Amino acid sequence: MWCYARILAHYPYVVMVAVLIVTITSLIVTLTIGEKPNFEDPMVGFEPRGTEISNRLVAYTNLINNVNNLLSLTPSPSPPLSAVIQHSHNKLSVSQMGHQGNLTTEEKHNQYHRKKRSNSSQFFCDVPDGQYSKIVFHSLSNTLLTAASIHQMCAIEETQLHSHSLFQKYCLREDDTDQCCRSVSIGNYIALITNKSRCQDITDQDVKSVDDILKFCSVFYQNYSLADDCDVRHSPLGESRSDCSSVPPKCTQYNAVYNMFHFIVDSNFITSKSSLEFAVTFLPVSFHVGSQEKTLDAIDLYLSFEMSQKQFSDVEVVAADFGIKYSLFQHYLQKDSKWLAVGGSLIFLAVWLFTGSIFLTFTTFLAMFWSLEMAYFLYVFVFEIKFFPYLNLVTILMMIAIGADDVFIYTKYWHLAKKERNNGTLEKLVSDTLKHATLSMLVTSLTTAGAIFSNLVSPITSIKCFSIYAGTAIICNFILMITWIPASVVVQEKWCNFCYVNPPKMYGKYKEYYRFFFEKILPAFVIRLRYVWIILLGGMGVFGGVVVFHYPKLRLPTSFKFQVFRKDHLLEMYDQEVGYYFGFERALEENTPLLPIRIIWGIQETDNGNGLDPHEKGKLEFDPSFQYATSNAQIWFLKFCQNLRSSKFYQRISSVEYTNCFTEHFKSYLEQPCIQGRKDYASCCNESIFPFSTDVNMHCMGEYIPQVMKTPYLNYGYQSPGPRFTNDHISALIVEVTSSTRFSYSYYEIKDFYDTVNQWVTRQLLDAPPEVRNGWFISDLKYFMIQKSLVETVPLAFGISLVVSAVVTFFTSLNVLITLYAVVTIAAIMLVTTAALVLLGWELNILESVIITVAIGMSVDHTLHYGVAYQLSPELDRGKRVQCSIIHVGSVIFMAALTTFLPGALMMPSVTLVYQKFGIFLMLIISVSWTFSTLFFQSLLNVIGPQGGFGQFHWPSSDCCSMSPPERVDRTIYTMSESTLSSSSSSYPCTHTSSEGQEKDPLTERSEPHIGPSRHKSGRHRGQTRTPSSSPEVYARIGESDTQQMAGSEKLFVQKQTVV
């Protein structure tokens, strides 16, 4: 340490230049070679990798996507698929959160009603369709069913949307006039029913007449007598499939009543016949599918609409759905960066005021930037991780919030060292500061980085990537804090005398108030009310535990619609809240599909892709032991299918299943009587005996499978169950049936389904021949897979973080009781913080799981500093030791908390959810942490804290085995200064006179320049004396017994004077 201090003292520019060379080189490489992060799809990476279910899902996805085109649907040679099948692109695949099934009603309608637009006699160009852009109106008066409200709704559509050039560019047009089609809205339906040409012409009488019709017809909609095809002229499919004979004609005309009930008015209006509070307008434009140019134009159209007036006297726009939510994410991500800049500016000002040096403040922010940049360089070029999720941007906010804390610590030690009488040369000043500040900075960095790195246990790609990048940034920041910052301080001390700021005289009064608060008011506030704080805050901790674990509990996410913006955003209002008020959206939620049961053979359940890159899913790995054509295998497959159909979880939904259980139907096909015209396939009839030979299997499958492909409405493709071939060999087999369990967002329901079926399949495979024993089960479990990962890994990461914090606390304080009380305090902080998040409506999602684990690392620092300060106090009385610790570290902890709280508060206006939620977390965790560490932890120490050497361990002496003679006993008088954060010291004075308080407080030292003109010369001889400071010094007289008691411990900022 002394050699490094000599280098810093004599050659600080060498250290700074070396750091600049490394950082600037990495920056140039990053800008010239590295690729720019892409945040266009925020959903990417929010899936587990490496778990049992995820491995199976990846393998199954690779199988149905036929990765690298290794498989064929038919034995070779096989006819081209286009000649025998309809492509399967119309078959709806599993959605991102677990849904699967057939085409929705709206998608089926699209194939028909697109052809009907040439009929110019229709009032609307199309029926309501969920694919169109939508806006939702809310009534500010009693109801939307008034002429005034209708007129305002129509005016908003016309002035803010229909008249926009981009709307005109992409709108659906009428064939005869080439004008944009009418919006499907409550106003236009009233105009249609009352024979008005446009909604602006309707009157209150027209509205009342339609209101009466709706209330009269509501009973037919609720008992399902009223359907969307009762008026065949306006049926979506051009025909009527429903029996509407019992429905009065005025309820079926134009199918207007059904469409209004199902698509436009809210469900409360239907069931309670109350006032109409919400109504949807379907715009004749769709942006769900389109080119990049169309998506960018859609974003411009939406932003123009968002900035326009959305509230009038009777109505307001409360929600919208333009189909571009995820495409809009990157725009808001860039827009919200301004709040990061504002937060950085405030922290810049705080550091400037604390250090009094613009130069040191500038180098501090350079250190923050270099930390982020170096971490990115290591992330991309050393760790070779290609995927950079938007969650990593949270690291910028973290660095702004906590990056200056170590600077506060280092400059505090520097100021205290300069205040001592005989602090020696500049080398000793640097050495002493480094010796004690480095330990403190290491401790805080370890706890924060440990909590972040604990997220590596999570299988979710985005969380892993975040933990790697953020943890690396914290480590890089620590390295810069012991290289770049000390060199900057030395340069400031030597040459940058012009960079410090002399505070105005008015600051003196504030300085006295500040010092008085931390030396008098706060210690008395803690000590006198210690029992109150223990009972009150302890009770809050217990209450937090009840909220988190009993009721209402930290719930798993209950919606597949991933939230990326703040809750009051128009697009999120529709997805998260308002959309469920309407029948067509509720129908999609309520008509959940039955979960499929898929058992795969021939493909190994492995994910050989890059677990840190969601775009790289690897390739298929075949099971070399799989042999379908053996006699034992065929017999077992036939029995397996029979057992599967007789199981309690099987549900038959179709009378014809050609390939679901391939062996059954293939056997039935080969047992058909022989007929003429099948000369080439004579062996493929009842002449063959089951189990069939390999030659018969391959030969007859060449006839059977193409016939299956020609079956109408079957859509046989790579997603269909059945065999897969490579070079006349069955390489894989999919058996798929439908279960009796419906998809659910309930974690425990799907867990019971998965465990039941998986255990049943495992038991069946135990009796299988060796060649087919390696099958495995999978279903539509993407949403359950995320829930399972969160449930299993969040407690594990939480525990790892807590253990790391406890270990760091113990090895810092070396006291059992202080460690125990610190862990109790940290646990209480976590419970109260998490309970507050639960009461705010947070659910255990991806971002929240990261926040919970990171919270431990950010909550331990304050408690740790107070614990070590208590342990270092020379006082014997608990109360005085608590008072001493508050005097010495209270102001530093408060300043660190303030600079963490401010960036969080400034992120509140952010639109993106990740910034807003992390801002809430920063404010909450730092407030709770400061409160519990200052009031609860200190009160515990005041009441039952260790006294004397109770529970105290010591590091072994480094010279216990040395052969050198013992050193001379140091009989001197020492001036003890602050040593609040070093575990290597045993005591320090705790006197708080006015002059001493001025020395101890970082914000009260401004009567002199903070990093002002140098009073040290690096070449000054050790024997040279200095003029004593005019301010009184506090001396601790230590005799021989005291010296022996302090053996093995170092004294911080100790000034020697020879005893005469």
mmCIF file of C-alpha atoms in Angstrom, residues 59-60 597-605 731-736 772-779:
data_model
loop_
_atom_site.group_PDB
_atom_site.id
_atom_site.type_symbol
_atom_site.label_atom_id
_atom_site.label_comp_id
_atom_site.label_asym_id
_atom_site.label_seq_id
_atom_site.Cartn_x
_atom_site.Cartn_y
_atom_site.Cartn_z
ATOM 1 C CA ALA A 59 -36.120 -28.613 -28.387
ATOM 2 C CA TYR A 60 -39.798 -28.812 -29.374
ATOM 3 C CA ILE A 597 -50.266 -33.068 -24.115
ATOM 4 C CA ARG A 598 -47.270 -33.654 -26.367
ATOM 5 C CA ILE A 599 -44.818 -36.527 -25.960
ATOM 6 C CA ILE A 600 -41.686 -36.389 -28.111
ATOM 7 C CA TRP A 601 -39.355 -39.225 -29.105
ATOM 8 C CA GLY A 602 -36.167 -39.132 -31.136
ATOM 9 C CA ILE A 603 -35.119 -35.614 -30.070
ATOM 10 C CA GLN A 604 -33.041 -34.986 -26.976
ATOM 11 C CA GLU A 605 -34.499 -32.485 -24.514
ATOM 12 C CA SER A 731 -35.944 -39.824 -36.691
ATOM 13 C CA ALA A 732 -38.624 -38.339 -34.445
ATOM 14 C CA LEU A 733 -42.211 -38.911 -33.401
ATOM 15 C CA ILE A 734 -44.763 -36.576 -31.846
ATOM 16 C CA VAL A 735 -47.805 -37.920 -30.025
ATOM 17 C CA GLU A 736 -50.292 -35.194 -29.183
ATOM 18 C CA VAL A 772 -38.238 -45.726 -27.098
ATOM 19 C CA ARG A 773 -37.540 -45.083 -23.427
ATOM 20 C CA ASN A 774 -36.181 -41.531 -23.862
ATOM 21 C CA GLY A 775 -39.434 -39.751 -24.599
ATOM 22 C CA TRP A 776 -40.464 -36.579 -22.784
ATOM 23 C CA PHE A 777 -43.586 -34.507 -22.179
ATOM 24 C CA ILE A 778 -44.205 -30.847 -22.976
ATOM 25 C CA SER A 779 -47.207 -28.551 -23.309
#
